[in-house]
Coordinates of C-alpha atoms (C1' of nucleotides) in Angstrom, one line a residue:
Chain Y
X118 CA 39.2 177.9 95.2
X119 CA 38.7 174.3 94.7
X120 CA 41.6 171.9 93.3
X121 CA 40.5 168.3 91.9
X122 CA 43.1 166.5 93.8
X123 CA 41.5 162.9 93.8
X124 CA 39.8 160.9 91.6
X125 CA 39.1 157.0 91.8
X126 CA 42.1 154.6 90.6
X127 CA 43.5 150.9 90.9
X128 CA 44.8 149.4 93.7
X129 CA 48.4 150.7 94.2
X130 CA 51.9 148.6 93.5
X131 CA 54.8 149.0 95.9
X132 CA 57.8 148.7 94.2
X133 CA 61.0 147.5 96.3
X134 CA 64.6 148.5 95.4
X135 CA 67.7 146.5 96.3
X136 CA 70.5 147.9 98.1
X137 CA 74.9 146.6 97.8
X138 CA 76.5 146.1 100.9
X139 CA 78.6 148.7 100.3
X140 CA 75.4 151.4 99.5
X141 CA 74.3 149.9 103.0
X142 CA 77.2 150.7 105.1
X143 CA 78.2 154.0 103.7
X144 CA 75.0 155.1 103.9
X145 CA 74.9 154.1 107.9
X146 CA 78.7 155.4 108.4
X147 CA 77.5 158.3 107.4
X148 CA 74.6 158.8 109.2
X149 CA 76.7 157.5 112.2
X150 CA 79.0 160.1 111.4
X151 CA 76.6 163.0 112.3
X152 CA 75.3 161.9 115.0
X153 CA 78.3 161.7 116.4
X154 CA 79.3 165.1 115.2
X155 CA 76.1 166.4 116.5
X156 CA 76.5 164.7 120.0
X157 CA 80.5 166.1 120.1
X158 CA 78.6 169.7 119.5
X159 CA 76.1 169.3 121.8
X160 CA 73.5 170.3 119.4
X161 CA 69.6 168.8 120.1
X162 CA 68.0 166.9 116.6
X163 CA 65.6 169.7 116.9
X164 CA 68.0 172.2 116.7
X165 CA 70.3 170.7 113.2
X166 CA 66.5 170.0 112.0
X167 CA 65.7 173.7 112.6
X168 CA 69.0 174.7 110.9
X169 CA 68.8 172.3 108.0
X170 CA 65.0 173.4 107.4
X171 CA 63.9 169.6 107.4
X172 CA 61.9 167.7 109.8
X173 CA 62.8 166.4 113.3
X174 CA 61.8 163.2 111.7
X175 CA 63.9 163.3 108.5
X176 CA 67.0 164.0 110.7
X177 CA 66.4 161.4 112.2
X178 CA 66.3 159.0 109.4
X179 CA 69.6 160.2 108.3
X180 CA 71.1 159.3 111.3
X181 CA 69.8 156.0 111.2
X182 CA 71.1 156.0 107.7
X183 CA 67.9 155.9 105.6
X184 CA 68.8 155.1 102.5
X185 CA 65.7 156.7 101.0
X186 CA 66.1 160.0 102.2
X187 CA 67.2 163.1 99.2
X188 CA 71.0 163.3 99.5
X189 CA 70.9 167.4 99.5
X190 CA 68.9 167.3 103.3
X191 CA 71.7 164.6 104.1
X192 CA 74.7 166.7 102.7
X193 CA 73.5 169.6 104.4
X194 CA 73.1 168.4 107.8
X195 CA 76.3 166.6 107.3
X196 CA 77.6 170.4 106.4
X197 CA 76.1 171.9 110.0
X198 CA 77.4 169.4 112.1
X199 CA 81.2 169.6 110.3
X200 CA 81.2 166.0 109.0
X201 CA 83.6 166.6 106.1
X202 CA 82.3 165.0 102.7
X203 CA 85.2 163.8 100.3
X204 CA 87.5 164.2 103.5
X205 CA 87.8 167.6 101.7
X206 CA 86.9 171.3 103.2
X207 CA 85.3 174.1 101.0
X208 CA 88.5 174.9 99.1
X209 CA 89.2 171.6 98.3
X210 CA 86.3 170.5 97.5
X211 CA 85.6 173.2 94.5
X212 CA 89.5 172.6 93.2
X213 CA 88.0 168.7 92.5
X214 CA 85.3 170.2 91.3
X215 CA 86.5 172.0 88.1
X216 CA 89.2 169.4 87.8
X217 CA 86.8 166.8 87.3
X218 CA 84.5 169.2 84.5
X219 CA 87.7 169.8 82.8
X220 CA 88.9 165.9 82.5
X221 CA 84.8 165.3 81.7
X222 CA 85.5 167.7 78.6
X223 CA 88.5 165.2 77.2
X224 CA 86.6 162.5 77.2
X225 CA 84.1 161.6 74.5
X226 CA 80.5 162.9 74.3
X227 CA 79.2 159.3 74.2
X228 CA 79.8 156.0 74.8
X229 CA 79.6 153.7 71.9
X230 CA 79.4 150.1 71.4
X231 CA 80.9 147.8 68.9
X232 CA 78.5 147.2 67.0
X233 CA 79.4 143.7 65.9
X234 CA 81.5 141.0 67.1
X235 CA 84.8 141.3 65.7
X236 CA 85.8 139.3 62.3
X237 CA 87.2 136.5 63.5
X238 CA 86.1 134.1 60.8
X239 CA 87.9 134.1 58.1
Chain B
X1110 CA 38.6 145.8 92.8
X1111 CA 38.5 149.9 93.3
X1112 CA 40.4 151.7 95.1
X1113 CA 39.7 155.2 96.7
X1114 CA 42.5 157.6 95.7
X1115 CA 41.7 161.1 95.2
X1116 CA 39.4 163.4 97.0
X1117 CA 38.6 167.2 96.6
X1118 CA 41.3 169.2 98.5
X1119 CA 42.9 173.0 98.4
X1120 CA 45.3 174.2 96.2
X1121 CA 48.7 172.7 96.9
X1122 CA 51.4 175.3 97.7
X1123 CA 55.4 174.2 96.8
X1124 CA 57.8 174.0 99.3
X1125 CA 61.2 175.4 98.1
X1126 CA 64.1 174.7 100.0
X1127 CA 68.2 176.2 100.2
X1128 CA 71.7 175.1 100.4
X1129 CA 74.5 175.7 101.0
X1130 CA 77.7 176.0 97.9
X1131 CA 79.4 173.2 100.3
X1132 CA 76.8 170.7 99.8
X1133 CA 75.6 172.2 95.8
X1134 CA 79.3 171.4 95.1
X1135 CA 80.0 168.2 96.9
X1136 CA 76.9 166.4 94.9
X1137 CA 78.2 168.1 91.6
X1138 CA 81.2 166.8 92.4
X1139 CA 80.1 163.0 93.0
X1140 CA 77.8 163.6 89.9
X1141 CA 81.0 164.4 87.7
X1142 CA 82.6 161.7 89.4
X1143 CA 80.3 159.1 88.2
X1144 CA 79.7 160.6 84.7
X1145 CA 83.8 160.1 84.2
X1146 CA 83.9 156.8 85.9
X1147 CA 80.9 155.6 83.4
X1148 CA 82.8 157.1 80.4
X1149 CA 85.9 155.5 81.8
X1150 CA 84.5 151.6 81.8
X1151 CA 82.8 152.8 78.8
X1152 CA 79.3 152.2 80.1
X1153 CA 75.9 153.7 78.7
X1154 CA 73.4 155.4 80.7
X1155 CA 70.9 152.9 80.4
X1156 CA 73.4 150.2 80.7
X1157 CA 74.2 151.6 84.6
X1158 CA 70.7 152.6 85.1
X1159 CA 69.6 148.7 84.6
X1160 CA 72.2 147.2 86.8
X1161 CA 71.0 150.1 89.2
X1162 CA 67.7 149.6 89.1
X1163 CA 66.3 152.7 88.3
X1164 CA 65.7 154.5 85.1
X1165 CA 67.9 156.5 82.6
X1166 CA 66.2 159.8 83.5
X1167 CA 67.6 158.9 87.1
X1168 CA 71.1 158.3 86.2
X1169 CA 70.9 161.7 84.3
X1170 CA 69.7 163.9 87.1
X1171 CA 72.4 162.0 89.3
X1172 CA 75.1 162.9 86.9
X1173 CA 74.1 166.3 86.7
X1174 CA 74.3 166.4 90.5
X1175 CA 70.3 166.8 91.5
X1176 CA 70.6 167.6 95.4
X1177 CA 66.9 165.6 95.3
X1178 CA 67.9 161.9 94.1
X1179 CA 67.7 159.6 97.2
X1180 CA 71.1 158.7 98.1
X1181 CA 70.1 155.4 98.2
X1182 CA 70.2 155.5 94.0
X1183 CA 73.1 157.8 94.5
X1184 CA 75.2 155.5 96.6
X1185 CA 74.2 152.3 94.4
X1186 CA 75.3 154.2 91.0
X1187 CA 78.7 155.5 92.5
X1188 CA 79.3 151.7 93.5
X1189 CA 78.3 150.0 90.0
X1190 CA 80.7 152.8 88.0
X1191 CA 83.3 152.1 90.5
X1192 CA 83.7 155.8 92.3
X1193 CA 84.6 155.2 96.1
X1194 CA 83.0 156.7 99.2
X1195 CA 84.7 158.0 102.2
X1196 CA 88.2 157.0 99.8
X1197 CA 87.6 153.4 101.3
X1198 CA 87.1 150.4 100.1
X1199 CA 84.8 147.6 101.4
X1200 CA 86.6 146.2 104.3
X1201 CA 87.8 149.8 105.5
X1202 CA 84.8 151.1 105.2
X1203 CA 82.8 148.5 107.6
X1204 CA 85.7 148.8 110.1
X1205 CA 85.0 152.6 110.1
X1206 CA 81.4 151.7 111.0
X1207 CA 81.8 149.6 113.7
X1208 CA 84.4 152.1 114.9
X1209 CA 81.4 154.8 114.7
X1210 CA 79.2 152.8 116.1
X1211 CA 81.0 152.1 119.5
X1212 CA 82.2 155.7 119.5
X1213 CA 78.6 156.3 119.9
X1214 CA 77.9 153.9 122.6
X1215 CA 80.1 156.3 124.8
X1216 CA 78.5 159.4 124.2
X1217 CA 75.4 160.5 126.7
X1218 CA 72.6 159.5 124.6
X1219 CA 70.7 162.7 125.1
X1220 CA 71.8 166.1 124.5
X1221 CA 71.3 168.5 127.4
X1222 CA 71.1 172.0 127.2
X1223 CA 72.0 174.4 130.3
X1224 CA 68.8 174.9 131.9
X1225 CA 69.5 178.3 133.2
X1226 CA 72.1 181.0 133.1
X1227 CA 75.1 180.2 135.5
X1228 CA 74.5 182.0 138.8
X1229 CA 76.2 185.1 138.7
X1230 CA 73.5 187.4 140.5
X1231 CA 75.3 187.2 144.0
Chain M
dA1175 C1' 63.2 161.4 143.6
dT1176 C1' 61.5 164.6 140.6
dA1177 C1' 60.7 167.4 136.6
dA1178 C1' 61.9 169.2 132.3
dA1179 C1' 63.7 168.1 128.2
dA1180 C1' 65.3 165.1 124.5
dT1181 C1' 64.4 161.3 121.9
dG1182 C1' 61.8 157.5 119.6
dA1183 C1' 57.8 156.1 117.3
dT1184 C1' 53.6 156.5 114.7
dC1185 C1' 49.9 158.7 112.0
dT1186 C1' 47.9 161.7 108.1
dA1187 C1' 47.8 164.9 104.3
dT1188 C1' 50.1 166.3 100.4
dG1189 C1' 53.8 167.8 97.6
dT1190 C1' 56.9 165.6 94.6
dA1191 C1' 60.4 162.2 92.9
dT1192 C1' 60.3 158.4 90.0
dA1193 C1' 59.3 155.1 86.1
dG1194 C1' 58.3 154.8 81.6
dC1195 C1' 57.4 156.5 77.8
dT1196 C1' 58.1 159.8 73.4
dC1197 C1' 60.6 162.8 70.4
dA1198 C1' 64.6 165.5 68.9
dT1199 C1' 69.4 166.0 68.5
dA1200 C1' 74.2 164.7 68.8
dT1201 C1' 77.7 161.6 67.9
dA1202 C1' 80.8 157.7 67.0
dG1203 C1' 82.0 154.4 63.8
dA1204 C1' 81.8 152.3 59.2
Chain E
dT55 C1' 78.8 160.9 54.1
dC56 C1' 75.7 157.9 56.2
dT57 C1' 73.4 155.5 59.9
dA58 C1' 72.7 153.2 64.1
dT59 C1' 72.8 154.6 68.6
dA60 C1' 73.6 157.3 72.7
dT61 C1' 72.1 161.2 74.9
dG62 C1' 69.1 165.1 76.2
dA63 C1' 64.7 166.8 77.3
dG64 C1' 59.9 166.8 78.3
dC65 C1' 55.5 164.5 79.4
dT66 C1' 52.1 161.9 82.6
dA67 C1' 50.6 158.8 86.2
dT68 C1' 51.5 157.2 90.6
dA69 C1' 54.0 155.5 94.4
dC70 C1' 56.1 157.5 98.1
dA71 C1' 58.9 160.7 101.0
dT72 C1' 58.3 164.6 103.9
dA73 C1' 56.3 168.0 107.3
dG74 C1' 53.9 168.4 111.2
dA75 C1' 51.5 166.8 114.7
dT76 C1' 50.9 163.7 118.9
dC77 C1' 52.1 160.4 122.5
dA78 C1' 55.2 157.5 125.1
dT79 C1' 59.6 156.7 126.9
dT80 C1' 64.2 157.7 128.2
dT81 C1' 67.5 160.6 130.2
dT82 C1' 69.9 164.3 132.3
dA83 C1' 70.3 167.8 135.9
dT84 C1' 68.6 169.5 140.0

DNA sequence: ATAAAATGATCTATGTATAGCTCATATAGA
DNA sequence: TCTATATGAGCTATACATAGATCATTTTAT
């Protein structure tokens, strides 16, 4: 079976995203963070890459702290080598969880701006 | 000016991949996180999704906690709307990175595995 | 010193996440 | 009630991230 895969096109635009500090660094203190775990545990990048089911490679953008990279493959290595996310174990973690759908359910459906400036001119 | 995109290949095959409940919740979490915080500072999708960068289908998968966003648009989102990582703020968070990153200097930069069995056959 | 193993870096093919629409529905405010 | 608007959902084209390989280099343990 043959599948039409290519065909010819235009010339391709890169687009470029910017990045906060603050994105920056928590991205990298986390990828810190696991390879320090993973050093502590005396596990090889092969072997959390094996575990994770990802690529030698993608682990070891994480732990450079590629910002790029999907954050399920980074929350799940992070989960293998015991790096706590939230500073909160398994427990804790799900309590936060269905506290924050039930605050999400007091809240209203949508958020709506005024639709004019207020009357001030009279 | 024409450039070559496609050719004629085989039929793709998907790749599916698994979690684990720690790190489905822990991006559900951040998700709801985010949606409250936006609700909060009474901010519209597209409204964050401009001052992210990326578009209002983005934000919405984020919110919903999509374990295949790149963290990078994650991160950036949870800044805009407020919701902290790590429970630090900017200063504490870059100290914890330099912290991290001399914590690594001291570790053996190469994980070793024990080459054989101990000797135990005399 | 030597060898085996771990890591770093780069390349290609391809599966897929994303932007940018459109349309339908829900909803807050007047 | 009425209406503007916010949200949800689905579509397509394409830019790009990933897997998987190879090769070079570094590093640990013997």
């Amino acid at each position: 079976m043959v599948y039409i895969r290519y065909i010819l096109g235009t010339m391709p635009k890169s687009i470029t995203r910017t990045y906060s500090r603050y994105s920056l660094d928590a991205t990298a203190l986390l990828g810190g963070l696991i390879r320090t775990a993973r050093k502590e545990r005396k596990l090889t990048t092969q072997e959390v890459a094996d575990r994770a089911g990802i690529s030698r490679g993608l682990l070891q953008r994480i732990e450079k702290g590629d910002l790029k990279c999907e954050i399920g493959a980074v929350f799940e290595v992070a989960t293998i080598v015991g790096v706590k996310l939230f500073e909160a174990d398994e427990t804790t973690l799900s309590r936060h969880l269905s506290q924050t759908r039930d605050k999400l359910k007091l809240l209203p459906k949508s958020v709506r701006k005024k639709s004019r400036a207020v009357r001030d001119d009279f």
